[in-house]
XYZ file of C-alpha atoms in Angstrom:
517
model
C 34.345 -6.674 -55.317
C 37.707 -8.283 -54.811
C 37.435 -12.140 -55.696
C 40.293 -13.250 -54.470
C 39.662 -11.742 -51.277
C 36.044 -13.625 -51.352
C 38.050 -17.125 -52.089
C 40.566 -16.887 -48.940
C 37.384 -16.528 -46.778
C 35.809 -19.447 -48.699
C 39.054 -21.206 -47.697
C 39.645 -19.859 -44.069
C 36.174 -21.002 -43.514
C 36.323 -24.548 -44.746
C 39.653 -25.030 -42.663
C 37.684 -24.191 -39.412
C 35.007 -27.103 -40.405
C 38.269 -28.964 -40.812
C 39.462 -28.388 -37.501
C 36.096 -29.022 -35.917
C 35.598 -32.487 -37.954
C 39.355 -33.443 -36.445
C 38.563 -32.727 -32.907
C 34.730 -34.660 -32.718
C 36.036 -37.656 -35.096
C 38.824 -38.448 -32.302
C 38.171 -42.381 -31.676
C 35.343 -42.388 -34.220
C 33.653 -45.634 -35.355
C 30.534 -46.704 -37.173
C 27.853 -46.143 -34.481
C 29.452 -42.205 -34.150
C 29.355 -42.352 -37.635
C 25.723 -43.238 -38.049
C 23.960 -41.621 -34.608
C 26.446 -40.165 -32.850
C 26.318 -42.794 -30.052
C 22.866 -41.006 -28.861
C 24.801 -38.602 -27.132
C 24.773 -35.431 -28.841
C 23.213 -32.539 -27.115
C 19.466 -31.692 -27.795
C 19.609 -27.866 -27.877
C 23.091 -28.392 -30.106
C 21.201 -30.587 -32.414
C 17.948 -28.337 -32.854
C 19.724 -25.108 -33.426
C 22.391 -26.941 -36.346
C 18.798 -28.142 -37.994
C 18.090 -25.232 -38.716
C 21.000 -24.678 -40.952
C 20.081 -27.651 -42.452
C 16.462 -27.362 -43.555
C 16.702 -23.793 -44.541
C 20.008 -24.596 -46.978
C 20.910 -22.885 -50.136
C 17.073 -22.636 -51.118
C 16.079 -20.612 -48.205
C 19.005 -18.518 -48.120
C 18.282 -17.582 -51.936
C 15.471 -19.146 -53.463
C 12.719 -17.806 -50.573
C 13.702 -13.718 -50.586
C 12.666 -14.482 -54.335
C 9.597 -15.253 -54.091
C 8.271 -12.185 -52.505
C 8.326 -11.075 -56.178
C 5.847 -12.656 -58.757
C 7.569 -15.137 -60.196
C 5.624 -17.527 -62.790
C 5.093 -20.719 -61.773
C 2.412 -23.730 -61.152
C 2.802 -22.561 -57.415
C 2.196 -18.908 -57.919
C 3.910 -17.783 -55.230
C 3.838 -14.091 -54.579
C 4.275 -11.668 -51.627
C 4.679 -13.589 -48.682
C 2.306 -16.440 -49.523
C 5.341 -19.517 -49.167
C 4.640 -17.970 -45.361
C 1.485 -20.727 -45.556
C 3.460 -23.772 -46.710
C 5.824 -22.482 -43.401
C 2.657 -22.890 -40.988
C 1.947 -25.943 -42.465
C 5.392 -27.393 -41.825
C 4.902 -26.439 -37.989
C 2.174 -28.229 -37.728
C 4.285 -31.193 -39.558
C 6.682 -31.400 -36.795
C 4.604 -31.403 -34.262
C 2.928 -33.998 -35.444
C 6.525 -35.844 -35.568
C 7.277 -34.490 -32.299
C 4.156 -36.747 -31.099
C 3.560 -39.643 -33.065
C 7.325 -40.687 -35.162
C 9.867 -39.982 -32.237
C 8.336 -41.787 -29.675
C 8.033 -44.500 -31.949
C 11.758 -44.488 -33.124
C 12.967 -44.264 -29.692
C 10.728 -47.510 -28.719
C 12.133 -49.372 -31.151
C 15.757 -48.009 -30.248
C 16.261 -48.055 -34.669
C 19.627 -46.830 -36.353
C 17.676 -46.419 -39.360
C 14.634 -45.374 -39.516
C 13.418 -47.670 -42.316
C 13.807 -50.655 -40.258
C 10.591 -49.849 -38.782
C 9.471 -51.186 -41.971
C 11.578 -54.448 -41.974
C 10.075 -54.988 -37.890
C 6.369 -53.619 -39.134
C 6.135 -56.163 -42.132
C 8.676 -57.574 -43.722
C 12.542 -56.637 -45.445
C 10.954 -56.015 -48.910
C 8.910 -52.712 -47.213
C 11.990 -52.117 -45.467
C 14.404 -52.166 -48.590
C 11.759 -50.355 -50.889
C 11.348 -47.299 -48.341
C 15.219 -47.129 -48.058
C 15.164 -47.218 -51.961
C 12.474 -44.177 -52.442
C 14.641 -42.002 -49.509
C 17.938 -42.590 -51.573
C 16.122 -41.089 -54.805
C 14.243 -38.414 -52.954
C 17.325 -37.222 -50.845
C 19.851 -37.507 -53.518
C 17.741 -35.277 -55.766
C 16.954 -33.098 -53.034
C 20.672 -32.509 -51.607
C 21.755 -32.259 -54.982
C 19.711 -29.526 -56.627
C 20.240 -27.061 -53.291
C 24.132 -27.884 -53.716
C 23.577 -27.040 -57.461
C 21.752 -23.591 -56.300
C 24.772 -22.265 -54.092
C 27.389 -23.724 -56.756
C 26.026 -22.269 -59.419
C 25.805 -18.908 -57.850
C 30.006 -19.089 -57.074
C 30.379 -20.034 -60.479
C 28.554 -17.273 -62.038
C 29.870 -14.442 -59.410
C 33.704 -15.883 -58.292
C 34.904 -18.650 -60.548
C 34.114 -18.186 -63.663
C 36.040 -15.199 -64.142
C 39.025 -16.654 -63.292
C 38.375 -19.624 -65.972
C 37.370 -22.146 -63.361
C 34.511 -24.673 -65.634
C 31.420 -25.158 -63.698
C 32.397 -28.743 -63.152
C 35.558 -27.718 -61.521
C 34.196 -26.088 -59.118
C 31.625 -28.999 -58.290
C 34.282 -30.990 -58.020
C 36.124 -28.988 -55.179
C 33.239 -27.927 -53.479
C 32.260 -32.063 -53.005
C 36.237 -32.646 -51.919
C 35.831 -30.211 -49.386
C 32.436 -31.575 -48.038
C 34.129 -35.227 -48.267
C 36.547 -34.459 -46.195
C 34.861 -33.020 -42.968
C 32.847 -35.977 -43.350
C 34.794 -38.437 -43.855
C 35.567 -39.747 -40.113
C 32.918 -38.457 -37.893
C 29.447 -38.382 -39.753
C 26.441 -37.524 -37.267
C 29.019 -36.527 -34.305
C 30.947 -34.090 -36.654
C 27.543 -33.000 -38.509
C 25.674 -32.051 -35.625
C 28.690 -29.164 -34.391
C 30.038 -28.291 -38.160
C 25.930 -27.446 -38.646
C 25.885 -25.298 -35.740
C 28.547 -23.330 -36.445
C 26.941 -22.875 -39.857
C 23.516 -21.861 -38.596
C 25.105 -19.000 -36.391
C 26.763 -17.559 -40.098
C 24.065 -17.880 -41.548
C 21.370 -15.995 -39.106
C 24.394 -14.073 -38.709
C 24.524 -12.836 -42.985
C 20.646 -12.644 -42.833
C 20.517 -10.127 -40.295
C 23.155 -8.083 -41.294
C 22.024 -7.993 -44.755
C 18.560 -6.506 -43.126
C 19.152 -4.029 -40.677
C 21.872 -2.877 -43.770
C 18.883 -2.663 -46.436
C 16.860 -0.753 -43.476
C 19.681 1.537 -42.828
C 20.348 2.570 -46.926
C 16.595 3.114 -46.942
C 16.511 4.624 -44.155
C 13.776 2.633 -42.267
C 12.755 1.237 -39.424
C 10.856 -2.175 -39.185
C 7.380 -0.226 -38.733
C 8.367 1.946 -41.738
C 9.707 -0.546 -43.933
C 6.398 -2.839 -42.722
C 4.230 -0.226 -44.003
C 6.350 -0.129 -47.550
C 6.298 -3.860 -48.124
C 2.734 -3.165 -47.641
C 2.125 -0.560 -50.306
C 3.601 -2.173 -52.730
C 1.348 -5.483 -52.292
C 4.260 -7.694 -50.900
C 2.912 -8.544 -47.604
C -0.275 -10.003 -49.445
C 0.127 -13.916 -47.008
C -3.093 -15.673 -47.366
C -4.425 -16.593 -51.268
C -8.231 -17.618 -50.735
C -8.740 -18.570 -55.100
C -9.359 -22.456 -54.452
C -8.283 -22.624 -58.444
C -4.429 -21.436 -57.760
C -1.560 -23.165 -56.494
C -1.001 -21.643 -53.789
C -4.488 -21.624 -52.041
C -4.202 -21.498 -48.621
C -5.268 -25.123 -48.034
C -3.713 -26.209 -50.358
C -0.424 -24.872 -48.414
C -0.884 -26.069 -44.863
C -2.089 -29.102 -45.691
C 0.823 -29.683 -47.988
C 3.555 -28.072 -45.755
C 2.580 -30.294 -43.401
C 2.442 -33.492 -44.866
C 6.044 -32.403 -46.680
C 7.060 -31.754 -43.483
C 6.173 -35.126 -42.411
C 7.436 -36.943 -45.048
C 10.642 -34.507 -45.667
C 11.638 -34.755 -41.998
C 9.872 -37.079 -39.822
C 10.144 -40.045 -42.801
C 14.053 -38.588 -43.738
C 16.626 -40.597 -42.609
C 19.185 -37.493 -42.519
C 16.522 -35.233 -40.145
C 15.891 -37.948 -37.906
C 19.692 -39.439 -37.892
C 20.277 -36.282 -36.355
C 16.960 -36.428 -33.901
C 17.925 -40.337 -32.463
C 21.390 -38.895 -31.765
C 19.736 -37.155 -28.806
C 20.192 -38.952 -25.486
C 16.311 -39.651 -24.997
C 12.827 -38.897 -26.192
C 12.301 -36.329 -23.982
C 14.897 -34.149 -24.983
C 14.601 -35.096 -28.956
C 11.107 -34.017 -28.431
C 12.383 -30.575 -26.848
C 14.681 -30.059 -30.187
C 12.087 -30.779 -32.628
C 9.403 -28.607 -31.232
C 12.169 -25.573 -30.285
C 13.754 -26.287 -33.643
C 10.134 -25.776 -35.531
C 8.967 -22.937 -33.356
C 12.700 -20.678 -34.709
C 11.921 -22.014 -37.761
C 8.757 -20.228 -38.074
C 10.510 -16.925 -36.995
C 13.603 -17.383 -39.730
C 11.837 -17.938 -42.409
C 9.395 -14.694 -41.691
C 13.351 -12.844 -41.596
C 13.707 -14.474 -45.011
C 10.752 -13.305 -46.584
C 10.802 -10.304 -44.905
C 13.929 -9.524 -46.616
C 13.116 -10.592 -49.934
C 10.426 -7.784 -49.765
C 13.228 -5.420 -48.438
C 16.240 -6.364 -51.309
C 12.862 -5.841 -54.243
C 12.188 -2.074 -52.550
C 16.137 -1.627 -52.680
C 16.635 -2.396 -56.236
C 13.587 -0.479 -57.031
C 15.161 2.179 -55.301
C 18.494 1.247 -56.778
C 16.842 2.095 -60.607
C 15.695 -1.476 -61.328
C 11.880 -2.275 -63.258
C 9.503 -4.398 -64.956
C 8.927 -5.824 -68.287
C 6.110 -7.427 -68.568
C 5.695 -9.978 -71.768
C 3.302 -12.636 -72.868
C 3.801 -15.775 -74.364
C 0.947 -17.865 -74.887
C -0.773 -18.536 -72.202
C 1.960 -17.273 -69.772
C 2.484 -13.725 -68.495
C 6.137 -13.270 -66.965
C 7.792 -10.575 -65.267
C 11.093 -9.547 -65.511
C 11.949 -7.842 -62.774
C 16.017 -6.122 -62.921
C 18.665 -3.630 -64.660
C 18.918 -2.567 -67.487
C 22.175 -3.521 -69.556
C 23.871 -1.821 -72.523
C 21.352 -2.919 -75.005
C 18.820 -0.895 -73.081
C 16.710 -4.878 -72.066
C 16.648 -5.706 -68.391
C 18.544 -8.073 -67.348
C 16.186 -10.511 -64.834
C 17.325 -10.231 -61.069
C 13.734 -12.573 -60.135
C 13.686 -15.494 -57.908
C 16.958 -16.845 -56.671
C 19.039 -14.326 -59.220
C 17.481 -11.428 -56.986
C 19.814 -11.546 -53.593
C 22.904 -12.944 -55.575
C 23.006 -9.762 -57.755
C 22.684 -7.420 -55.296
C 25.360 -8.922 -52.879
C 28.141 -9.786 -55.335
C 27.386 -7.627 -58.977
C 28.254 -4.261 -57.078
C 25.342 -3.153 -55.694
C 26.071 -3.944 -51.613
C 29.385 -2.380 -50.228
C 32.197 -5.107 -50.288
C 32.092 -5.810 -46.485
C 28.125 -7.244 -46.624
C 29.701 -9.381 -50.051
C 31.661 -11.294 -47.501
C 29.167 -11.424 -45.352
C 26.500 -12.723 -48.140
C 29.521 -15.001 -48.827
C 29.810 -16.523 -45.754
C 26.313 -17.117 -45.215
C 25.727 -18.382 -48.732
C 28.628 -21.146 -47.872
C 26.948 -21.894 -44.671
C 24.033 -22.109 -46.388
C 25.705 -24.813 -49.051
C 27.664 -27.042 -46.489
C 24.507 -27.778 -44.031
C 22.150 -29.581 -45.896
C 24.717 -31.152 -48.610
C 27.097 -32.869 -45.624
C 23.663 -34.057 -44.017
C 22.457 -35.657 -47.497
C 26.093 -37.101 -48.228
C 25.914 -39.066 -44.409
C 22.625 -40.080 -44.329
C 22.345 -41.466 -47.899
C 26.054 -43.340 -47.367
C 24.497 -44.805 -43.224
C 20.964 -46.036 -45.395
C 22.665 -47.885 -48.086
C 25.211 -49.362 -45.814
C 22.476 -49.828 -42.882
C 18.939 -50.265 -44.855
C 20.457 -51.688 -48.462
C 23.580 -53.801 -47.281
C 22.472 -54.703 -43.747
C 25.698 -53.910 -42.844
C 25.419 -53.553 -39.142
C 24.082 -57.463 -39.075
C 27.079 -58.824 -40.769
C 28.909 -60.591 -38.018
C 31.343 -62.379 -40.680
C 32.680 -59.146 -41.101
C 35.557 -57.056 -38.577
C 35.202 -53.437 -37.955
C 37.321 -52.359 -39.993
C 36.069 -53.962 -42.983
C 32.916 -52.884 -42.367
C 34.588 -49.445 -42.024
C 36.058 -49.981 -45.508
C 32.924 -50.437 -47.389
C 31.238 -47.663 -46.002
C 34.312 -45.238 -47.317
C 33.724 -47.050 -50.564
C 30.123 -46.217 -50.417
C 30.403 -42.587 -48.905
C 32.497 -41.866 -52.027
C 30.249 -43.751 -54.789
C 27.242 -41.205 -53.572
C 30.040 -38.452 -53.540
C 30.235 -38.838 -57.798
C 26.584 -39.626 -57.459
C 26.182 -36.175 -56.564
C 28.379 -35.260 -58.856
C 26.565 -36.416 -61.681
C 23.024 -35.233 -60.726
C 24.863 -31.481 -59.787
C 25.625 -31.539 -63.696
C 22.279 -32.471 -64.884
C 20.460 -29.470 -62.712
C 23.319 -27.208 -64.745
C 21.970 -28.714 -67.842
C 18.293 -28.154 -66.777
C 19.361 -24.212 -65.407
C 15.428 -23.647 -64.130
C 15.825 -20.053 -62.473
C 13.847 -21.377 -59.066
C 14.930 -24.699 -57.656
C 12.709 -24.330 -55.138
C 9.810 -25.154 -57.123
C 11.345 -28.094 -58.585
C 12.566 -29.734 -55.179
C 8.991 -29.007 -54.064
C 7.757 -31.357 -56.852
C 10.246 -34.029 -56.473
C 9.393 -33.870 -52.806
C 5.877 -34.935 -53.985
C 6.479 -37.595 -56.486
C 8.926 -38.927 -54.496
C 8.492 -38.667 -50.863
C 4.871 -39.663 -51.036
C 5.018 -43.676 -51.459
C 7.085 -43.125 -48.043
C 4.158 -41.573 -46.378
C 2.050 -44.102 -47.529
C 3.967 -46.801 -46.270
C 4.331 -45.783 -43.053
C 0.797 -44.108 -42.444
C 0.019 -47.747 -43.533
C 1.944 -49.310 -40.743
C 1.175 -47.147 -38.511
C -2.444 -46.739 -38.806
C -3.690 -50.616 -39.942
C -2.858 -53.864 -38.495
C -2.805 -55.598 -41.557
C 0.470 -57.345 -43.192
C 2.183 -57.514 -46.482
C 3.144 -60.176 -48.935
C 6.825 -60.632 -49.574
C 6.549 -60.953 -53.540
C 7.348 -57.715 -55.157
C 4.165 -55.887 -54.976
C 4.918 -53.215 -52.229
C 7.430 -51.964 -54.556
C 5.246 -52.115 -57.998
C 2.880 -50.077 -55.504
C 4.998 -47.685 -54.357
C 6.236 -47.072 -57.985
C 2.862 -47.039 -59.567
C 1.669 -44.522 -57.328
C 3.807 -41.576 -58.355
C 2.888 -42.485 -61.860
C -0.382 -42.105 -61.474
C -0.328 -38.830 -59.690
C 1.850 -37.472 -62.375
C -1.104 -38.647 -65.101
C -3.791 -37.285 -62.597
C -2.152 -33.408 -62.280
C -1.810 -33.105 -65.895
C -5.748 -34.291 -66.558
C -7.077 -32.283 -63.826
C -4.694 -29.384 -64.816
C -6.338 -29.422 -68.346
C -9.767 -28.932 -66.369
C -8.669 -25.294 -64.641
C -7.579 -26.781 -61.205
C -3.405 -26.258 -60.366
C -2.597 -29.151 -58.346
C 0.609 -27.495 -56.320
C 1.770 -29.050 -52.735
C -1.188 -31.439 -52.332
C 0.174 -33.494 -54.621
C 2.378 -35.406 -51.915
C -1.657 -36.162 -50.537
C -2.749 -37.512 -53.663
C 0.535 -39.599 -54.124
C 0.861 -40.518 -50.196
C -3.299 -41.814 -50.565
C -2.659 -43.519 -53.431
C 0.046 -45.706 -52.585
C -1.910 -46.546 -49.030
C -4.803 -47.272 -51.316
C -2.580 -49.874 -53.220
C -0.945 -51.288 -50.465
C -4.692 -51.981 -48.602
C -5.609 -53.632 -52.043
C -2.816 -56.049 -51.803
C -2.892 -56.455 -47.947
C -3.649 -59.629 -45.895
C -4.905 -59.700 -42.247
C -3.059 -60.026 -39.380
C -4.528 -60.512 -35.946
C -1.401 -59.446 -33.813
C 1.396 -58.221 -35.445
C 4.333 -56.995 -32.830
C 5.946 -53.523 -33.498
């Protein structure tokens, strides 16, 4: 594998997103910054979400979990193919119910809903929970694809792990430093098209060294117990219901209450055609993420075939698999979860050619949902926090000004959180970003299922937020007691946390007899 080689494509790449974010920041200003001036393309805009909600966990993370990895989610075979159904059913449900409502009230943000709904303390607090939730979220799928350059490129030539941060959040600055939304929604369509582009090569190669076809190789994955989809033990994790009904209100929350997903959605001209990209973009979805999993199962009968095995070992209560190569010592060394399609493509074991090819994708993989993050969390702060848009004391290009200043406090931000995941080093982020997505994406639900579905009000005097921050709290307490009786709380948990912040918020409600939304 020649590195250097692997770094001049890294670069090549990152001057094309260059050249793109030149050409659609021309004449930029803040409303192109923040939704594109509504007039970004609805087919453009579904196919570069793709790139964006697959990201670095997808591309590497989801082939992993074909193989039994232990967790509290117990994923195994293709059983994360449930949480997938659930998120269709998620966007629809945006589709129907959130868009139109967003387009009615013609928002920038989608978190002044909540200042028009009830009053600028709802509004502030959701803006508050989608900073935390987003920055932690954007900032452990960064850490995935960093940390995998790191271990296979840079640190052999003696580049520290923070180094390398550093230059991968310069380059992602840049691009989106002018243009936000109107750059984002081309520079993550070009990205999509490398990345589909890496998966499929990286299949039909796998097919071709094992000489299979898709029937064939259908019929292996089979065998071997990897197509297993549907888990029916209500006790596990990953119980079917559990799944669905927790992809989809994830999905909900994670996109439809998401300022970056839907800063991307209200770009769109009109409903109509934001409608069109959120049910095309949820029915490839559905497709892509079958290609993922389906070659997960294909990379675990190539190493297999390519002299890797199991060790099995208890400890306690847990059994764990190691799943790999031996080294020198004669232990295997663990390929599992998101070290499984990483080793393959860059420690020797693909021909160079589909190592560029993994490279390119994994980049495209990294820049998607990170830029996205960086843009959305700078336009909420400045929009939802600041109420920058409203300040008629200030000029345009002051108001320009602080949002630089902003866009490059969440840039160390990110930083800073990329360096604590390193410390942390779990071997599956997407299990963790799953259970931040639950603590901290559920007092969002509840406040806008709240809104939405009661006409009551709420007092301005600090108790939304103590609600919305004793909810989580409680959840957390609740898994670990009910955990203790034999029952795995896994994706339902955004339910519980979601119902119990509506719960609180009803408690501390007043009526209204017409409220105007």
């Amino acid at each position: 594998m020649n590195i250097t080689l692997l770094l001049i494509i890294i670069f090549a790449y990152f001057i094309v997103l260059l050249g793109v974010a030149y050409y659609t920041s021309r004449n930029s200003d803040n409303q192109s910054f923040f939704i594109g001036n509504r007039k970004s393309s609805w087919w453009l805009v579904a196919f570069g979400m793709i790139g964006t909600s697959l990201s670095g966990v997808t591309f590497i993370s989801v082939p992993g979990t074909v193989g039994k990895v232990s967790t509290s989610y117990a994923f195994g075979g293709f059983e994360y193919f449930q949480l997938i159904l659930g998120n269709f059913i998620g966007y629809v449900i945006v589709a129907m119910i959130l868009l139109p409502l967003y387009y009615k009230m013609n928002l920038t943000s989608i978190y002044t809903y909540l200042s028009k709904r009830f009053n600028t303390e709802a509004h502030k607090t959701g803006s508050a929970f989608f900073i935390i939730s987003r920055a932690i979220g954007a900032t452990a799928r960064l850490y995935l694809v960093i940390n995998v350059l790191d271990i296979f490129l840079l640190k052999s030539l003696g580049v520290p792990f923070w180094a390398t941060t550093v230059l991968i959040l310069l380059m992602i600055l840049l691009y989106t430093f002018e243009g936000g939304v109107k750059t984002i929604v081309f520079t993550d369509t070009l990205q999509t098209s490398f990345m589909l582009i890496s998966l499929i090569a990286c299949i039909l190669f796998v097919l071709k060294s094992l000489n299979l076809d898709f029937i064939q190789a259908i019929d292996s994955l089979n065998a071997e117990g990897y197509l297993h989809t549907f888990n029916f033990d209500y006790h596990s994790g990953s119980f079917f219901l559990k799944h669905i009904l927790g992809g989809m209100f994830i999905t909900i929350a994670m996109t439809g209450l998401d300022q970056e997903m839907m800063q991307k959605n209200i770009s769109v001209k009109n409903l109509r055609d934001s409608k069109k990209n959120m049910l095309t973009f949820a029915t490839v979805l559905l497709l892509v993420n079958f290609l993922f999993l389906f070659m997960g199962g294909l990379l675990y009968l190539y190493a297999m075939n390519h002299g890797a095995e199991y060790e099995v070992y208890s400890n306690g209560d847990v059994i764990k698999n190691i799943f790999g190569f031996s080294d020198s010592s004669g232990a295997i060394k663990n390929i599992m979860g998101d070290n499984l399609f990483p080793t393959l493509s860059l420690g020797g074991y693909f021909p160079q050619l589909l190592s560029i090819i993994f490279i390119i994708g994994l980049v495209s993989a990294l820049f998607p949902s990170a830029d996205g993050a960086l843009t959305s969390l700078t336009s909420s702060f400045c929009v939802d926090i600041l109420g920058l848009p409203k300040k008629q004391n200030l000029t345009e290009k002051k108001k320009k000004m602080i949002r630089i200043r902003i866009h490059l406090i969440f840039t160390f931000i990110f930083l800073l959180l990329i360096l604590v995941f390193k410390k942390i080093n779990n071997e599956s982020i997407v299990y963790i970003i799953m259970d931040l997505a639950g603590f901290t994406y559920g007092p969002l639900l509840g406040l806008f299922a709240f809104g939405i579905f009661t006409k009551k009000s709420l007092p301005k005097n600090g108790m939304i937020f103590t609600v919305c921050l004793i909810a989580p709290i409680i959840s957390y307490l609740s898994r670990m007691l009910i955990s203790k009786l034999g029952y795995g709380i896994g994706l339902e948990l955004i339910i519980l946390n979601s119902g119990l912040t509506f719960l609180g918020l009803l408690l501390i409600s007043q009526n209204k007899n017409k409220i105007k939304i």
